[in-house]
Tab-separated table of C-alpha atoms and ligand atoms in Angstrom:
chain	number	residue	atom	x	y	z
A	445	MET	CA	47.268	-1.807	-22.345
A	446	LEU	CA	44.936	-4.821	-22.112
A	447	ASN	CA	44.476	-7.089	-19.093
A	448	SER	CA	47.076	-9.786	-19.731
A	449	TYR	CA	45.535	-12.091	-17.114
A	450	ALA	CA	42.225	-11.965	-18.965
A	451	MET	CA	43.988	-12.910	-22.145
A	452	GLU	CA	45.733	-15.834	-20.473
A	453	ALA	CA	42.430	-17.285	-19.253
A	454	PRO	CA	41.457	-20.236	-21.406
A	455	SER	CA	38.295	-19.409	-23.334
A	456	SER	CA	35.112	-21.063	-22.172
A	457	TYR	CA	35.806	-24.047	-24.308
A	458	LEU	CA	33.330	-26.459	-22.751
A	459	PHE	CA	29.928	-25.329	-23.992
A	460	SER	CA	31.204	-23.973	-27.303
A	461	GLU	CA	32.959	-27.276	-27.983
A	462	ILE	CA	29.752	-29.170	-27.143
A	463	ALA	CA	27.748	-26.911	-29.472
A	464	ARG	CA	30.340	-27.373	-32.244
A	465	LYS	CA	30.306	-31.153	-31.946
A	466	VAL	CA	26.500	-31.340	-31.884
A	467	ALA	CA	26.241	-29.039	-34.919
A	468	ALA	CA	28.793	-31.121	-36.837
A	469	PHE	CA	26.943	-34.319	-35.946
A	470	SER	CA	23.563	-32.868	-36.990
A	471	GLU	CA	24.971	-31.643	-40.277
A	472	LYS	CA	26.399	-35.046	-41.086
A	473	HIS	CA	23.410	-37.108	-39.973
A	474	GLY	CA	20.710	-34.519	-40.661
A	475	GLY	CA	17.247	-36.013	-40.788
A	476	ASP	CA	18.244	-39.676	-40.457
A	477	GLY	CA	17.684	-41.476	-37.169
A	478	PRO	CA	16.087	-40.280	-33.956
A	479	ARG	CA	16.252	-36.639	-32.866
A	480	ILE	CA	18.985	-35.393	-30.539
A	481	ILE	CA	17.990	-34.998	-26.854
A	482	ARG	CA	19.909	-32.400	-24.850
A	483	MET	CA	20.631	-33.273	-21.253
A	484	GLY	CA	23.597	-30.978	-20.876
A	485	ILE	CA	21.715	-27.766	-20.228
A	486	GLY	CA	21.646	-26.056	-16.848
A	487	ASP	CA	18.709	-23.898	-17.921
A	488	VAL	CA	15.122	-24.464	-16.861
A	489	THR	CA	12.388	-25.588	-19.260
A	490	ARG	CA	9.169	-25.353	-17.194
A	491	PRO	CA	6.990	-22.203	-17.333
A	492	LEU	CA	7.259	-19.559	-14.619
A	493	PRO	CA	4.969	-19.860	-11.564
A	494	ARG	CA	1.615	-18.175	-12.311
A	495	ALA	CA	1.845	-16.242	-9.002
A	496	CYS	CA	5.130	-14.610	-10.112
A	497	VAL	CA	3.841	-13.680	-13.564
A	498	ASP	CA	0.652	-12.181	-12.075
A	499	ALA	CA	2.717	-10.134	-9.605
A	500	MET	CA	4.979	-8.867	-12.416
A	501	LYS	CA	1.970	-7.926	-14.558
A	502	SER	CA	0.423	-5.866	-11.809
A	503	ALA	CA	3.803	-4.272	-11.005
A	504	ALA	CA	4.097	-3.383	-14.707
A	505	ASP	CA	0.641	-1.755	-14.579
A	506	GLU	CA	1.806	0.425	-11.672
A	507	GLN	CA	4.284	2.004	-14.066
A	508	LEU	CA	1.391	3.532	-16.060
A	509	SER	CA	0.718	6.101	-13.369
A	510	ALA	CA	3.051	8.843	-12.130
A	511	ALA	CA	1.778	8.185	-8.588
A	512	THR	CA	3.008	4.580	-8.589
A	513	LEU	CA	5.906	4.790	-11.037
A	514	ARG	CA	9.175	3.352	-9.675
A	515	GLY	CA	12.470	4.697	-10.890
A	516	TYR	CA	15.878	3.567	-9.708
A	517	PRO	CA	15.477	0.870	-7.087
A	518	PRO	CA	17.216	1.185	-3.699
A	519	ASP	CA	20.829	-0.109	-3.928
A	520	GLY	CA	20.298	-3.124	-1.689
A	521	GLY	CA	16.832	-3.963	-2.997
A	522	TYR	CA	13.268	-3.157	-1.903
A	523	ASP	CA	12.427	-3.784	1.749
A	524	PHE	CA	9.442	-5.963	0.820
A	525	LEU	CA	11.731	-8.519	-0.846
A	526	ARG	CA	14.553	-8.328	1.709
A	527	LYS	CA	11.996	-8.922	4.473
A	528	ALA	CA	10.352	-11.836	2.637
A	529	ILE	CA	13.738	-13.525	2.109
A	530	SER	CA	14.796	-12.921	5.701
A	531	GLU	CA	11.604	-14.505	6.998
A	532	HIS	CA	11.129	-17.427	4.615
A	533	GLU	CA	14.669	-18.440	3.729
A	534	TYR	CA	16.324	-17.822	7.103
A	535	LYS	CA	14.205	-17.131	10.186
A	536	ARG	CA	11.866	-20.039	9.506
A	537	ARG	CA	14.907	-22.326	9.291
A	538	GLY	CA	16.392	-21.074	12.540
A	539	ALA	CA	18.962	-18.717	10.997
A	540	ASP	CA	18.630	-15.136	12.173
A	541	ILE	CA	19.513	-13.115	9.080
A	542	PRO	CA	17.899	-9.649	9.193
A	543	PRO	CA	16.722	-7.874	6.015
A	544	GLU	CA	19.625	-5.366	6.249
A	545	ASP	CA	22.151	-8.193	5.682
A	546	ILE	CA	20.438	-9.175	2.400
A	547	PHE	CA	21.366	-7.492	-0.902
A	548	ILE	CA	19.138	-8.059	-3.924
A	549	SER	CA	20.925	-8.487	-7.223
A	550	ASP	CA	20.465	-9.673	-10.795
A	551	GLY	CA	22.122	-13.072	-10.565
A	552	ALA	CA	24.241	-15.457	-8.553
A	553	LYS	CA	26.639	-15.497	-11.479
A	554	SER	CA	27.350	-11.780	-11.349
A	555	ASP	CA	27.549	-11.669	-7.547
A	556	SER	CA	29.830	-14.706	-7.350
A	557	ALA	CA	32.071	-13.105	-9.981
A	558	ASN	CA	32.010	-9.632	-8.386
A	559	ILE	CA	32.491	-10.532	-4.736
A	560	GLN	CA	36.256	-10.998	-5.192
A	561	GLU	CA	36.543	-7.218	-5.639
A	562	LEU	CA	36.315	-6.899	-1.846
A	563	PHE	CA	39.578	-8.774	-1.356
A	564	GLY	CA	43.233	-7.942	-1.728
A	565	ASN	CA	45.323	-9.315	-4.538
A	566	ASP	CA	47.547	-11.219	-2.123
A	567	CYS	CA	44.650	-13.456	-0.985
A	568	VAL	CA	45.089	-17.173	-1.483
A	569	VAL	CA	41.989	-18.485	-3.255
A	570	GLY	CA	40.672	-22.052	-3.092
A	571	VAL	CA	37.955	-23.765	-5.135
A	572	SER	CA	36.620	-27.294	-5.428
A	573	ASP	CA	37.581	-29.511	-8.342
A	574	PRO	CA	35.300	-30.079	-10.276
A	575	VAL	CA	33.735	-26.620	-10.038
A	576	TYR	CA	31.417	-24.013	-11.555
A	577	PRO	CA	34.065	-22.026	-13.500
A	578	VAL	CA	33.025	-18.474	-12.512
A	579	TYR	CA	34.819	-18.454	-9.133
A	580	ALA	CA	38.314	-19.146	-10.466
A	581	ASP	CA	37.856	-17.183	-13.696
A	582	SER	CA	36.764	-13.998	-11.911
A	583	ASN	CA	39.752	-14.168	-9.555
A	584	ALA	CA	42.049	-14.943	-12.481
A	585	TRP	CA	40.935	-11.794	-14.309
A	586	SER	CA	41.948	-9.707	-11.323
A	587	GLY	CA	45.467	-11.201	-11.426
A	588	ARG	CA	45.015	-12.806	-8.001
A	589	LEU	CA	45.766	-16.305	-9.306
A	590	GLY	CA	49.050	-15.460	-11.037
A	591	HIS	CA	49.738	-16.803	-14.499
A	592	TYR	CA	48.213	-19.706	-16.367
A	593	ALA	CA	50.783	-22.389	-17.116
A	594	ASP	CA	50.620	-26.149	-17.747
A	595	GLY	CA	46.835	-26.139	-17.617
A	596	ARG	CA	46.519	-24.426	-14.222
A	597	TRP	CA	46.617	-21.063	-12.448
A	598	GLU	CA	49.847	-20.719	-10.458
A	599	ARG	CA	48.277	-19.485	-7.217
A	600	LEU	CA	44.949	-21.309	-7.223
A	601	VAL	CA	44.418	-23.946	-4.526
A	602	THR	CA	42.007	-26.745	-5.443
A	603	PHE	CA	40.040	-29.057	-3.149
A	604	PRO	CA	39.636	-32.418	-4.914
A	605	CYS	CA	36.067	-33.738	-4.744
A	606	THR	CA	36.316	-37.418	-5.453
A	607	ARG	CA	34.352	-40.610	-5.179
A	608	GLU	CA	36.415	-41.385	-2.027
A	609	ASN	CA	35.252	-38.248	-0.163
A	610	GLY	CA	31.701	-38.455	-1.563
A	611	TYR	CA	32.408	-35.366	-3.722
A	612	VAL	CA	32.571	-33.112	-0.640
A	613	ALA	CA	36.182	-32.112	0.041
A	614	PRO	CA	37.347	-31.589	3.631
A	615	PRO	CA	39.140	-28.315	4.511
A	616	PRO	CA	42.798	-28.250	3.444
A	617	ASP	CA	45.817	-28.643	5.744
A	618	GLY	CA	47.371	-25.374	4.579
A	619	HIS	CA	46.091	-21.823	4.699
A	620	VAL	CA	43.534	-20.446	2.228
A	621	ASP	CA	42.050	-16.949	2.590
A	622	LEU	CA	39.101	-17.019	0.237
A	623	ILE	CA	37.167	-20.284	-0.077
A	624	TYR	CA	34.420	-20.916	-2.625
A	625	LEU	CA	31.938	-23.656	-1.756
A	626	CYS	CA	28.817	-24.597	-3.704
A	627	PHE	CA	26.158	-26.878	-2.211
A	628	PRO	CA	24.066	-28.498	-3.555
A	629	ASN	CA	26.823	-28.780	-6.082
A	630	ASN	CA	27.005	-28.084	-9.750
A	631	PRO	CA	28.256	-30.352	-11.379
A	632	THR	CA	28.370	-33.344	-8.988
A	633	GLY	CA	24.944	-32.952	-7.346
A	634	ALA	CA	26.572	-33.547	-3.928
A	635	ALA	CA	25.095	-31.845	-0.849
A	636	ALA	CA	27.200	-31.107	2.243
A	637	SER	CA	26.018	-32.486	5.582
A	638	ARG	CA	25.860	-30.385	8.714
A	639	ALA	CA	29.102	-31.964	9.987
A	640	GLN	CA	30.914	-31.318	6.710
A	641	LEU	CA	29.844	-27.671	6.671
A	642	ARG	CA	30.747	-27.332	10.334
A	643	ALA	CA	34.308	-28.435	9.510
A	644	TRP	CA	34.576	-25.666	6.903
A	645	VAL	CA	33.097	-23.022	9.207
A	646	ASP	CA	35.504	-24.033	11.999
A	647	TYR	CA	38.439	-23.950	9.586
A	648	ALA	CA	37.467	-20.500	8.317
A	649	ASN	CA	37.028	-19.051	11.813
A	650	GLU	CA	40.365	-20.507	12.940
A	651	HIS	CA	42.233	-19.235	9.879
A	652	GLY	CA	40.444	-15.912	9.498
A	653	SER	CA	39.341	-17.118	6.042
A	654	ILE	CA	36.149	-16.117	4.277
A	655	ILE	CA	33.799	-18.634	2.673
A	656	ILE	CA	31.782	-17.610	-0.362
A	657	TYR	CA	28.885	-20.043	-0.186
A	658	ASP	CA	26.918	-20.493	-3.420
A	659	ALA	CA	23.530	-21.985	-2.560
A	660	ALA	CA	21.845	-21.424	-5.936
A	661	TYR	CA	20.340	-24.942	-5.785
A	662	ARG	CA	19.144	-24.846	-2.170
A	663	ALA	CA	15.486	-25.332	-3.153
A	664	TYR	CA	16.313	-28.822	-4.440
A	665	ILE	CA	17.342	-30.177	-1.041
A	666	SER	CA	14.908	-32.917	-0.073
A	667	ASP	CA	16.767	-34.362	2.922
A	668	PRO	CA	15.617	-32.456	6.051
A	669	ASP	CA	19.014	-32.969	7.735
A	670	ILE	CA	20.947	-31.148	5.003
A	671	PRO	CA	21.377	-27.409	5.695
A	672	ARG	CA	19.937	-25.102	3.048
A	673	SER	CA	22.019	-22.205	4.225
A	674	ILE	CA	25.490	-21.998	5.712
A	675	TYR	CA	23.983	-19.804	8.442
A	676	GLU	CA	22.272	-22.901	9.831
A	677	ILE	CA	25.780	-23.650	11.185
A	678	ASP	CA	26.801	-21.756	14.346
A	679	GLY	CA	29.723	-19.437	13.737
A	680	ALA	CA	29.023	-18.966	10.012
A	681	LYS	CA	28.084	-15.310	10.419
A	682	THR	CA	31.669	-14.404	11.281
A	683	CYS	CA	33.184	-16.171	8.266
A	684	ALA	CA	30.690	-16.575	5.402
A	685	ILE	CA	28.994	-14.675	2.609
A	686	GLU	CA	26.104	-16.557	0.998
A	687	ILE	CA	24.890	-16.176	-2.587
A	688	CYS	CA	21.467	-17.450	-3.669
A	689	SER	CA	19.242	-17.139	-6.695
A	690	PHE	CA	15.647	-17.303	-7.903
A	691	SER	CA	16.890	-18.823	-11.177
A	692	LYS	CA	16.517	-22.467	-10.253
A	693	THR	CA	14.044	-22.001	-7.383
A	694	ALA	CA	11.418	-20.233	-9.497
A	695	GLY	CA	12.599	-20.512	-13.102
A	696	PHE	CA	13.966	-16.933	-13.145
A	697	THR	CA	16.951	-17.654	-15.423
A	698	GLY	CA	15.539	-15.168	-17.934
A	699	VAL	CA	13.872	-12.811	-15.442
A	700	ARG	CA	17.069	-12.382	-13.317
A	701	CYS	CA	16.901	-11.982	-9.560
A	702	SER	CA	19.191	-13.172	-6.769
A	703	TRP	CA	20.472	-12.171	-3.349
A	704	THR	CA	23.703	-12.090	-1.399
A	705	VAL	CA	23.977	-12.165	2.391
A	706	ALA	CA	26.809	-10.271	4.071
A	707	PRO	CA	26.159	-10.507	7.826
A	708	GLU	CA	26.757	-7.539	10.056
A	709	GLU	CA	29.052	-9.734	12.196
A	710	LEU	CA	31.451	-10.375	9.307
A	711	ARG	CA	34.464	-8.090	9.789
A	712	ARG	CA	38.146	-8.198	8.955
A	713	GLY	CA	40.615	-5.723	10.447
A	714	GLY	CA	37.682	-3.845	11.970
A	715	VAL	CA	36.089	-3.350	8.540
A	716	SER	CA	32.523	-4.551	7.912
A	717	LEU	CA	32.202	-6.639	4.756
A	718	ARG	CA	28.516	-5.756	4.664
A	719	ALA	CA	29.430	-2.074	4.424
A	720	LEU	CA	32.074	-2.827	1.790
A	721	TRP	CA	29.650	-4.854	-0.352
A	722	ALA	CA	26.996	-2.133	0.028
A	723	ARG	CA	29.576	0.375	-1.169
A	724	ARG	CA	30.618	-1.805	-4.099
A	725	GLN	CA	27.024	-2.318	-5.217
A	726	ALA	CA	26.189	1.364	-4.839
A	727	THR	CA	29.213	2.215	-6.993
A	728	LYS	CA	28.738	-0.309	-9.789
A	729	PHE	CA	25.159	-1.609	-9.797
A	730	ASN	CA	21.912	0.257	-10.314
A	731	GLY	CA	19.576	-2.365	-8.965
A	732	THR	CA	17.192	-5.127	-9.957
A	733	PRO	CA	13.961	-3.834	-11.538
A	734	TYR	CA	10.949	-3.236	-9.279
A	735	ILE	CA	8.793	-5.448	-11.514
A	736	VAL	CA	11.239	-8.332	-11.122
A	737	GLN	CA	11.493	-7.877	-7.348
A	738	ARG	CA	7.683	-8.012	-7.084
A	739	GLY	CA	7.795	-11.255	-9.113
A	740	ALA	CA	10.395	-12.684	-6.723
A	741	GLU	CA	8.366	-11.639	-3.681
A	742	ALA	CA	5.443	-13.694	-5.037
A	743	VAL	CA	7.596	-16.849	-4.721
A	744	TYR	CA	6.796	-16.618	-0.992
A	745	SER	CA	3.005	-16.339	-1.377
A	746	PRO	CA	1.122	-19.579	-0.673
A	747	ALA	CA	0.362	-19.992	-4.395
A	748	GLY	CA	3.976	-19.200	-5.351
A	749	GLN	CA	5.297	-21.735	-2.864
A	750	SER	CA	3.110	-24.535	-4.158
A	751	GLN	CA	3.778	-23.685	-7.831
A	752	CYS	CA	7.564	-23.647	-7.264
A	753	ALA	CA	7.343	-26.925	-5.346
A	754	GLU	CA	5.389	-28.526	-8.179
A	755	THR	CA	8.024	-27.538	-10.762
A	756	ILE	CA	10.879	-28.730	-8.574
A	757	SER	CA	9.140	-32.050	-8.050
A	758	VAL	CA	8.853	-32.516	-11.833
A	759	TYR	CA	12.618	-31.948	-12.214
A	760	MET	CA	13.396	-34.205	-9.286
A	761	ARG	CA	11.269	-37.006	-10.744
A	762	ASN	CA	13.444	-36.640	-13.857
A	763	ALA	CA	16.528	-36.920	-11.661
A	764	ARG	CA	15.166	-40.121	-10.079
A	765	ARG	CA	14.445	-41.528	-13.552
A	766	ILE	CA	18.036	-40.763	-14.644
A	767	LEU	CA	19.562	-42.316	-11.530
A	768	ASP	CA	17.428	-45.459	-11.795
A	769	ALA	CA	18.193	-45.905	-15.493
A	770	LEU	CA	21.944	-45.474	-15.040
A	771	ARG	CA	22.166	-47.722	-12.010
A	772	GLY	CA	19.926	-50.263	-13.734
A	773	ALA	CA	22.478	-50.284	-16.544
A	774	GLY	CA	25.261	-50.973	-14.039
A	775	ILE	CA	26.675	-47.439	-14.286
A	776	GLU	CA	27.962	-45.706	-11.151
A	777	ALA	CA	25.930	-42.531	-10.627
A	778	THR	CA	25.526	-40.031	-7.796
A	779	GLY	CA	23.760	-36.716	-7.037
A	780	GLY	CA	20.160	-36.298	-8.204
A	781	VAL	CA	18.617	-36.470	-4.708
A	782	ASN	CA	19.282	-32.989	-3.292
A	783	ALA	CA	20.259	-31.424	-6.628
A	784	PRO	CA	19.052	-31.420	-10.234
A	785	TYR	CA	22.372	-32.853	-11.469
A	786	VAL	CA	23.425	-36.467	-11.850
A	787	TRP	CA	27.145	-37.215	-11.951
A	788	MET	CA	28.008	-40.506	-13.604
A	789	ARG	CA	31.185	-42.427	-14.091
A	790	CYS	CA	31.864	-43.067	-17.767
A	791	PRO	CA	31.498	-46.795	-18.483
A	792	ASP	CA	34.343	-48.979	-19.750
A	793	ASN	CA	36.994	-46.509	-18.556
A	794	MET	CA	36.089	-44.084	-21.336
A	795	ASP	CA	37.305	-40.555	-20.809
A	796	SER	CA	34.744	-37.743	-20.566
A	797	TRP	CA	34.946	-36.572	-24.182
A	798	GLY	CA	35.169	-40.157	-25.463
A	799	PHE	CA	31.882	-40.894	-23.696
A	800	PHE	CA	30.350	-37.649	-24.978
A	801	ASP	CA	31.084	-38.733	-28.576
A	802	TYR	CA	29.898	-42.270	-27.930
A	803	LEU	CA	26.596	-41.178	-26.354
A	804	LEU	CA	25.912	-38.661	-29.106
A	805	LYS	CA	26.620	-41.166	-31.862
A	806	GLU	CA	24.926	-44.215	-30.388
A	807	ALA	CA	22.017	-42.707	-28.416
A	808	ARG	CA	21.801	-39.157	-29.749
A	809	VAL	CA	21.859	-37.853	-26.202
A	810	VAL	CA	23.963	-34.812	-25.270
A	811	GLY	CA	25.445	-34.401	-21.792
A	812	THR	CA	28.382	-32.468	-20.345
A	813	PRO	CA	31.883	-33.981	-20.099
A	814	GLY	CA	33.040	-33.875	-16.465
A	815	SER	CA	36.596	-32.948	-17.454
A	816	GLY	CA	35.243	-29.531	-18.502
A	817	PHE	CA	34.705	-28.703	-14.806
A	818	GLY	CA	38.229	-29.577	-13.648
A	819	LYS	CA	40.869	-32.304	-13.611
A	820	CYS	CA	38.987	-34.409	-11.051
A	821	GLY	CA	36.020	-34.489	-13.434
A	822	GLU	CA	37.934	-36.564	-15.984
A	823	GLY	CA	36.216	-39.917	-16.536
A	824	TYR	CA	32.876	-38.459	-15.373
A	825	PHE	CA	29.837	-37.018	-17.102
A	826	ARG	CA	27.031	-34.663	-15.997
A	827	LEU	CA	23.365	-35.139	-16.907
A	828	THR	CA	20.760	-32.583	-15.904
A	829	ALA	CA	17.175	-33.087	-14.785
A	830	PHE	CA	15.942	-29.812	-16.343
A	831	GLY	CA	14.541	-31.440	-19.500
A	832	SER	CA	10.913	-32.402	-20.012
A	833	PRO	CA	9.769	-35.710	-18.459
A	834	GLU	CA	9.139	-37.057	-21.997
A	835	ASP	CA	12.670	-36.234	-23.188
A	836	THR	CA	14.217	-37.573	-19.995
A	837	ASP	CA	12.269	-40.793	-20.340
A	838	GLU	CA	13.177	-41.235	-23.980
A	839	ALA	CA	16.858	-40.466	-23.337
A	840	MET	CA	17.025	-42.968	-20.492
A	841	HIS	CA	15.246	-45.561	-22.585
A	842	ARG	CA	17.978	-45.129	-25.211
A	843	VAL	CA	20.739	-45.327	-22.578
A	844	GLY	CA	19.180	-48.555	-21.254
A	845	ALA	CA	19.085	-50.066	-24.735
A	846	LEU	CA	22.665	-48.993	-25.315
A	847	SER	CA	23.923	-50.529	-22.089
A	848	ARG	CA	22.672	-53.891	-23.201
A	849	LYS	CA	25.096	-53.572	-26.119
A	850	ILE	CA	28.108	-52.358	-24.086
B	1126	PLP	N1	25.831	-20.711	-9.311
B	1126	PLP	C1	25.836	-21.952	-9.800
B	1126	PLP	C2	26.530	-23.017	-9.052
B	1126	PLP	C3	25.210	-22.234	-11.021
B	1126	PLP	O1	25.230	-23.472	-11.506
B	1126	PLP	C4	24.566	-21.203	-11.721
B	1126	PLP	C5	23.897	-21.423	-13.017
B	1126	PLP	O2	23.913	-22.417	-13.650
B	1126	PLP	C6	24.587	-19.929	-11.176
B	1126	PLP	C7	25.229	-19.703	-9.970
B	1126	PLP	C8	23.981	-18.773	-11.909
B	1126	PLP	O3	22.837	-18.333	-11.291
B	1126	PLP	P1	22.083	-17.011	-11.819
B	1126	PLP	O4	21.146	-17.444	-12.907
B	1126	PLP	O5	21.376	-16.497	-10.615
B	1126	PLP	O6	23.100	-16.053	-12.335
């Protein structure tokens, strides 16, 4: 009667295990010693841009009058937001994505989990290792990955992202139908170059595969040569769906707004994936609130742009501070330049959880064990730049002091 695949899926052990360990440590050590600093969170800490809050307040006021009340939003989102995204995120970067290809939603998490509903259960699915867990888990729940045995899903293909390939895997030799890519990457902080993305687009067009491209961290790209969208690569419109979010661009993790691009040109067997996604959303989703969409639109006002840029620069200064401190301590660390995540190698050949315990005990700093994101993450550790500058500074000061003892 119940979904047996869902029951086979290992529970999301990573963050609950971190919370359990931190709670146990706090209980034991209570008030003694310095406070615990959390650098494991992927949530934002800076206030929302003033321009977005002002736009949401005035959109809320519109609801006080029957003449301006907004009920159910259009399935794909309001035209004002689809047009703003088309212009600012695509046309200005040389990618011709019209508003009709853009579907407004309530999160990159839900869209990246729901998109698999468009595909048959015989599809071969491939994900990076390490990886944001939603892609594999959502396919697993549908039964597409077979059974879970010996710590892996039978039918899941993984693309190892290692130090040797700079944490950007090349396309596989064999055939994969549905490919999930995420750049800039959570957890490694790697960003794919134009040539690396081109290789994936060429592979997908040759194999008839579809790439689901998660660009939730695109606003953090500082290198002008790194594409922010897969549609900056010729040929991507016939093989890729792109998922983006206002969560990390504008601090909307609590407000909830995102978009997915399904280009008109993307067809399989004569069927338009844009039409299929429109149908899926119309069937199962009743839209992102008008007030929220007005808030998201304000991201593209001159004030919104400069306020978002200011917040991102605060986080990226944190990332620089983390990288400098780790490297200064002789620790191998990557990411943190085009992404708010720093991926470090655990010192002294410690494993990921061994280093987690060590860092908590000795420095009272909490990060995320790399092994929680996949087998290739073992021996690595993720630190995030989303804390306050003061906390980041203090944590890195402690790590520096610690390294002198290692
Ligand atoms: N995609 C990636 C790679 C993420 O790391 C996250 C959040 O941490 C999300 C999507 C979720 O984005 P949203 O808040 O829009 O659901």
